[in-house]
């Protein structure tokens, strides 16, 4: 079954199209998604069968959306912004969950990356420095795409409660600004129902 899924995997070029450029971040998200689909899927991930909990809001998250179909709008992409390259995937049907955490220093994967980056971002950087950085970045991206998943990440099975399906909430009118606000985001201020920005003022 795993091979079958692999053949259905979205090509990396589709991720690049969605994200706008090639980068090490999308490569990391791509590999994490690939592992999750291979190890957790009983079939091609259905629309809302999968849940992804991402612990950063970087480029990698776009790859996860493009490959797994988990999106914020469907409520199956959950952001917990701890600034960590950690991705937890849950198969809602089976309850199986996998925590996939980057276990490699990017500067060790491509030792030239760091030097090239510092040079390219320095105030006196010229075109050659920028070109060299792009080159080293591409080398790093390629390496991430080709590495063994077990080498790139720490992969653990975890036990998690399956979050509820996205709910449809009613709306209420904010007593201060008059705009509609989803019930579950409304607050009470001095006995009146208000939206979060008005609550904060
Ligand atoms: Zn990027
Ligand atoms: Zn308001």
mmCIF file of C-alpha atoms and ligand atoms in Angstrom:
data_model
loop_
_atom_site.group_PDB
_atom_site.id
_atom_site.type_symbol
_atom_site.label_atom_id
_atom_site.label_comp_id
_atom_site.label_asym_id
_atom_site.label_seq_id
_atom_site.Cartn_x
_atom_site.Cartn_y
_atom_site.Cartn_z
ATOM 1 C CA UNK A 1 0.000 0.000 0.000
ATOM 2 C CA UNK A 2 2.849 2.345 0.827
ATOM 3 C CA UNK A 3 4.199 2.126 -2.725
ATOM 4 C CA UNK A 4 0.775 2.841 -4.079
ATOM 5 C CA UNK A 5 0.616 6.016 -2.007
ATOM 6 C CA UNK A 6 4.102 7.040 -3.010
ATOM 7 C CA UNK A 7 3.068 7.000 -6.648
ATOM 8 C CA UNK A 8 0.109 9.235 -5.787
ATOM 9 C CA UNK A 9 2.305 11.729 -3.986
ATOM 10 C CA UNK A 10 2.027 15.252 -5.307
ATOM 11 C CA UNK A 11 5.226 16.081 -7.225
ATOM 12 C CA UNK A 12 7.511 18.664 -5.603
ATOM 13 C CA UNK A 13 7.042 20.907 -8.653
ATOM 14 C CA UNK A 14 3.381 21.326 -7.633
ATOM 15 C CA UNK A 15 4.502 22.550 -4.205
ATOM 16 C CA UNK A 16 6.843 25.048 -5.851
ATOM 17 C CA UNK A 17 3.988 26.273 -8.051
ATOM 18 C CA UNK A 18 1.772 26.750 -4.988
ATOM 19 C CA UNK A 19 4.455 28.344 -2.797
ATOM 20 C CA UNK A 20 6.065 30.539 -5.458
ATOM 21 C CA UNK A 21 9.671 29.424 -5.132
ATOM 22 C CA UNK A 22 11.878 26.450 -4.331
ATOM 23 C CA UNK A 23 13.398 26.489 -0.867
ATOM 24 C CA UNK A 24 14.721 24.239 1.908
ATOM 25 C CA UNK A 25 11.564 24.973 3.925
ATOM 26 C CA UNK A 26 9.167 23.507 1.377
ATOM 27 C CA UNK A 27 11.521 20.536 0.991
ATOM 28 C CA UNK A 28 11.233 19.870 4.739
ATOM 29 C CA UNK A 29 7.441 20.139 4.641
ATOM 30 C CA UNK A 30 7.327 17.932 1.576
ATOM 31 C CA UNK A 31 9.359 15.176 3.210
ATOM 32 C CA UNK A 32 7.332 15.332 6.437
ATOM 33 C CA UNK A 33 4.094 15.053 4.422
ATOM 34 C CA UNK A 34 5.459 12.149 2.422
ATOM 35 C CA UNK A 35 6.321 10.227 5.597
ATOM 36 C CA UNK A 36 2.933 10.977 7.123
ATOM 37 C CA UNK A 37 1.029 9.818 4.034
ATOM 38 C CA UNK A 38 3.125 6.670 3.745
ATOM 39 C CA UNK A 39 2.872 5.687 7.371
ATOM 40 C CA UNK A 40 -0.611 6.849 8.303
ATOM 41 C CA UNK A 41 -2.767 6.573 5.230
ATOM 42 C CA UNK A 42 -4.973 3.617 4.566
ATOM 43 C CA UNK A 43 -5.800 5.113 1.200
ATOM 44 C CA UNK A 44 -5.121 8.421 -0.515
ATOM 45 C CA UNK A 45 -5.832 10.974 2.178
ATOM 46 C CA UNK A 46 -9.456 11.921 1.952
ATOM 47 C CA UNK A 47 -10.496 15.498 2.125
ATOM 48 C CA UNK A 48 -10.779 15.785 5.889
ATOM 49 C CA UNK A 49 -9.366 12.458 6.954
ATOM 50 C CA UNK A 50 -6.013 13.935 7.884
ATOM 51 C CA UNK A 51 -5.156 16.517 10.506
ATOM 52 C CA UNK A 52 -1.835 18.346 10.561
ATOM 53 C CA UNK A 53 -0.596 20.239 13.593
ATOM 54 C CA UNK A 54 2.276 22.514 12.593
ATOM 55 C CA UNK A 55 4.547 24.223 15.098
ATOM 56 C CA UNK A 56 5.816 27.047 12.872
ATOM 57 C CA UNK A 57 4.419 29.307 10.190
ATOM 58 C CA UNK A 58 7.285 29.039 7.712
ATOM 59 C CA UNK A 59 7.546 27.913 4.062
ATOM 60 C CA UNK A 60 7.214 24.254 5.063
ATOM 61 C CA UNK A 61 3.541 24.704 5.938
ATOM 62 C CA UNK A 62 2.722 25.497 2.308
ATOM 63 C CA UNK A 63 4.173 22.144 1.278
ATOM 64 C CA UNK A 64 2.063 20.408 3.900
ATOM 65 C CA UNK A 65 -1.079 22.072 2.573
ATOM 66 C CA UNK A 66 -0.255 21.231 -1.040
ATOM 67 C CA UNK A 67 0.665 17.601 -0.361
ATOM 68 C CA UNK A 68 -1.706 16.476 2.391
ATOM 69 C CA UNK A 69 -4.679 18.694 1.556
ATOM 70 C CA UNK A 70 -4.848 19.882 5.163
ATOM 71 C CA UNK A 71 -5.846 23.532 5.114
ATOM 72 C CA UNK A 72 -6.791 26.188 7.603
ATOM 73 C CA UNK A 73 -10.160 26.719 5.945
ATOM 74 C CA UNK A 74 -11.136 23.087 6.466
ATOM 75 C CA UNK A 75 -10.015 23.235 10.067
ATOM 76 C CA UNK A 76 -7.592 20.331 9.681
ATOM 77 C CA UNK A 77 -4.459 22.450 9.673
ATOM 78 C CA UNK A 78 -3.748 23.597 13.189
ATOM 79 C CA UNK A 79 -1.032 26.162 13.882
ATOM 80 C CA UNK A 80 0.702 26.098 17.236
ATOM 81 C CA UNK A 81 3.435 28.593 16.601
ATOM 82 C CA UNK A 82 6.236 27.441 18.859
ATOM 83 C CA UNK A 83 8.859 28.178 16.205
ATOM 84 C CA UNK A 84 9.721 24.475 15.916
ATOM 85 C CA UNK A 85 10.197 22.397 12.788
ATOM 86 C CA UNK A 86 7.781 19.836 14.185
ATOM 87 C CA UNK A 87 4.764 18.394 12.430
ATOM 88 C CA UNK A 88 2.172 16.084 13.914
ATOM 89 C CA UNK A 89 -0.197 14.227 11.643
ATOM 90 C CA UNK A 90 -3.299 12.388 12.717
ATOM 91 C CA UNK A 91 -5.394 9.993 10.693
ATOM 92 C CA UNK A 92 -8.881 10.778 11.917
ATOM 93 C CA UNK A 93 -10.247 7.383 10.861
ATOM 94 C CA UNK A 94 -7.668 5.165 12.537
ATOM 95 C CA UNK A 95 -6.629 7.579 15.301
ATOM 96 C CA UNK A 96 -2.970 6.903 14.492
ATOM 97 C CA UNK A 97 -0.695 9.877 15.007
ATOM 98 C CA UNK A 98 2.878 10.621 14.086
ATOM 99 C CA UNK A 99 5.116 13.387 15.387
ATOM 100 C CA UNK A 100 7.805 14.299 12.887
ATOM 101 C CA UNK A 101 10.510 16.660 14.085
ATOM 102 C CA UNK A 102 13.493 18.005 12.137
ATOM 103 C CA UNK A 103 16.553 16.366 13.636
ATOM 104 C CA UNK A 104 19.270 17.869 11.433
ATOM 105 C CA UNK A 105 21.100 21.150 11.394
ATOM 106 C CA UNK A 106 20.680 22.614 7.899
ATOM 107 C CA UNK A 107 24.243 23.914 8.120
ATOM 108 C CA UNK A 108 25.455 20.368 8.537
ATOM 109 C CA UNK A 109 23.426 19.055 5.610
ATOM 110 C CA UNK A 110 25.157 21.626 3.438
ATOM 111 C CA UNK A 111 28.119 23.217 5.253
ATOM 112 C CA UNK A 112 28.481 25.877 2.511
ATOM 113 C CA UNK A 113 24.950 27.152 3.071
ATOM 114 C CA UNK A 114 25.668 29.191 6.198
ATOM 115 C CA UNK A 115 28.730 30.969 4.792
ATOM 116 C CA UNK A 116 26.954 31.762 1.530
ATOM 117 C CA UNK A 117 23.942 33.080 3.440
ATOM 118 C CA UNK A 118 26.003 35.376 5.658
ATOM 119 C CA UNK A 119 27.855 36.753 2.627
ATOM 120 C CA UNK A 120 24.686 37.314 0.593
ATOM 121 C CA UNK A 121 22.918 39.124 3.437
ATOM 122 C CA UNK A 122 25.900 41.326 4.349
ATOM 123 C CA UNK A 123 25.727 45.010 3.379
ATOM 124 C CA UNK A 124 28.473 44.787 0.739
ATOM 125 C CA UNK A 125 27.001 41.736 -0.997
ATOM 126 C CA UNK A 126 27.294 41.712 -4.781
ATOM 127 C CA UNK A 127 25.532 39.731 -7.509
ATOM 128 C CA UNK A 128 28.058 36.912 -7.289
ATOM 129 C CA UNK A 129 27.387 36.517 -3.551
ATOM 130 C CA UNK A 130 23.647 36.382 -4.172
ATOM 131 C CA UNK A 131 24.112 33.850 -6.972
ATOM 132 C CA UNK A 132 26.278 31.701 -4.756
ATOM 133 C CA UNK A 133 23.654 31.789 -1.992
ATOM 134 C CA UNK A 134 20.934 30.720 -4.439
ATOM 135 C CA UNK A 135 23.167 27.895 -5.598
ATOM 136 C CA UNK A 136 23.902 26.664 -2.070
ATOM 137 C CA UNK A 137 20.243 26.980 -1.155
ATOM 138 C CA UNK A 138 19.313 24.794 -4.119
ATOM 139 C CA UNK A 139 21.946 22.240 -3.156
ATOM 140 C CA UNK A 140 20.515 22.159 0.360
ATOM 141 C CA UNK A 141 16.960 21.754 -0.986
ATOM 142 C CA UNK A 142 18.058 18.869 -3.219
ATOM 143 C CA UNK A 143 19.836 17.164 -0.334
ATOM 144 C CA UNK A 144 16.755 17.436 1.890
ATOM 145 C CA UNK A 145 14.619 15.931 -0.869
ATOM 146 C CA UNK A 146 16.983 12.973 -1.240
ATOM 147 C CA UNK A 147 17.918 12.209 2.371
ATOM 148 C CA UNK A 148 16.523 9.265 4.255
ATOM 149 C CA UNK A 149 13.449 10.358 6.160
ATOM 150 C CA UNK A 150 14.728 8.656 9.309
ATOM 151 C CA UNK A 151 17.954 10.620 9.024
ATOM 152 C CA UNK A 152 16.260 13.949 8.475
ATOM 153 C CA UNK A 153 13.621 13.640 11.186
ATOM 154 C CA UNK A 154 12.922 12.160 14.546
ATOM 155 C CA UNK A 155 9.731 10.211 13.915
ATOM 156 C CA UNK A 156 7.599 9.010 16.795
ATOM 157 C CA UNK A 157 4.176 7.469 17.150
ATOM 158 C CA UNK A 158 2.137 9.476 19.606
ATOM 159 C CA UNK A 159 -1.206 9.117 21.292
ATOM 160 C CA UNK A 160 -3.416 12.118 20.788
ATOM 161 C CA UNK A 161 -7.051 12.885 21.091
ATOM 162 C CA UNK A 162 -8.553 13.400 17.664
ATOM 163 C CA UNK A 163 -9.778 17.006 17.422
ATOM 164 C CA UNK A 164 -13.434 17.520 16.517
ATOM 165 C CA UNK A 165 -14.398 18.213 12.927
ATOM 166 C CA UNK A 166 -14.608 21.842 11.922
ATOM 167 C CA UNK A 167 -17.811 23.234 13.350
ATOM 168 C CA UNK A 168 -20.098 25.740 11.751
ATOM 169 C CA UNK A 169 -20.801 28.497 14.202
ATOM 170 C CA UNK A 170 -23.471 31.119 14.125
ATOM 171 C CA UNK A 171 -22.621 34.805 14.072
ATOM 172 C CA UNK A 172 -23.425 37.611 16.429
ATOM 173 C CA UNK A 173 -23.145 41.351 15.963
ATOM 174 C CA UNK A 174 -20.415 43.125 17.923
ATOM 175 C CA UNK A 175 -22.001 45.706 20.211
ATOM 176 C CA UNK A 176 -19.153 48.174 19.577
ATOM 177 C CA UNK A 177 -18.091 48.047 15.911
ATOM 178 C CA UNK A 178 -21.289 46.495 14.588
ATOM 179 C CA UNK A 179 -19.443 43.855 12.518
ATOM 180 C CA UNK A 180 -20.454 40.191 12.442
ATOM 181 C CA UNK A 181 -18.333 37.884 14.554
ATOM 182 C CA UNK A 182 -18.388 34.099 14.819
ATOM 183 C CA UNK A 183 -20.014 33.052 18.118
ATOM 184 C CA UNK A 184 -17.064 31.063 19.378
ATOM 185 C CA UNK A 185 -14.754 34.057 18.953
ATOM 186 C CA UNK A 186 -17.031 36.607 20.585
ATOM 187 C CA UNK A 187 -16.224 38.022 24.016
ATOM 188 C CA UNK A 188 -18.294 39.627 26.731
ATOM 189 C CA UNK A 189 -17.256 43.118 27.824
ATOM 190 C CA UNK A 190 -19.285 44.938 30.470
ATOM 191 C CA UNK A 191 -22.205 42.651 29.778
ATOM 192 C CA UNK A 192 -22.194 43.253 25.987
ATOM 193 C CA UNK A 193 -21.123 40.894 23.241
ATOM 194 C CA UNK A 194 -18.104 42.226 21.371
ATOM 195 C CA UNK A 195 -15.449 41.031 18.899
ATOM 196 C CA UNK A 196 -11.841 40.379 19.980
ATOM 197 C CA UNK A 197 -10.366 43.711 18.693
ATOM 198 C CA UNK A 198 -13.109 45.680 20.466
ATOM 199 C CA UNK A 199 -12.636 43.562 23.593
ATOM 200 C CA UNK A 200 -8.948 44.457 23.554
ATOM 201 C CA UNK A 201 -9.402 48.218 23.255
HETATM 202 ZN ZN1 LIG B 1 9.982 29.390 0.777
HETATM 203 ZN ZN1 LIG B 2 -16.114 44.901 17.321
#
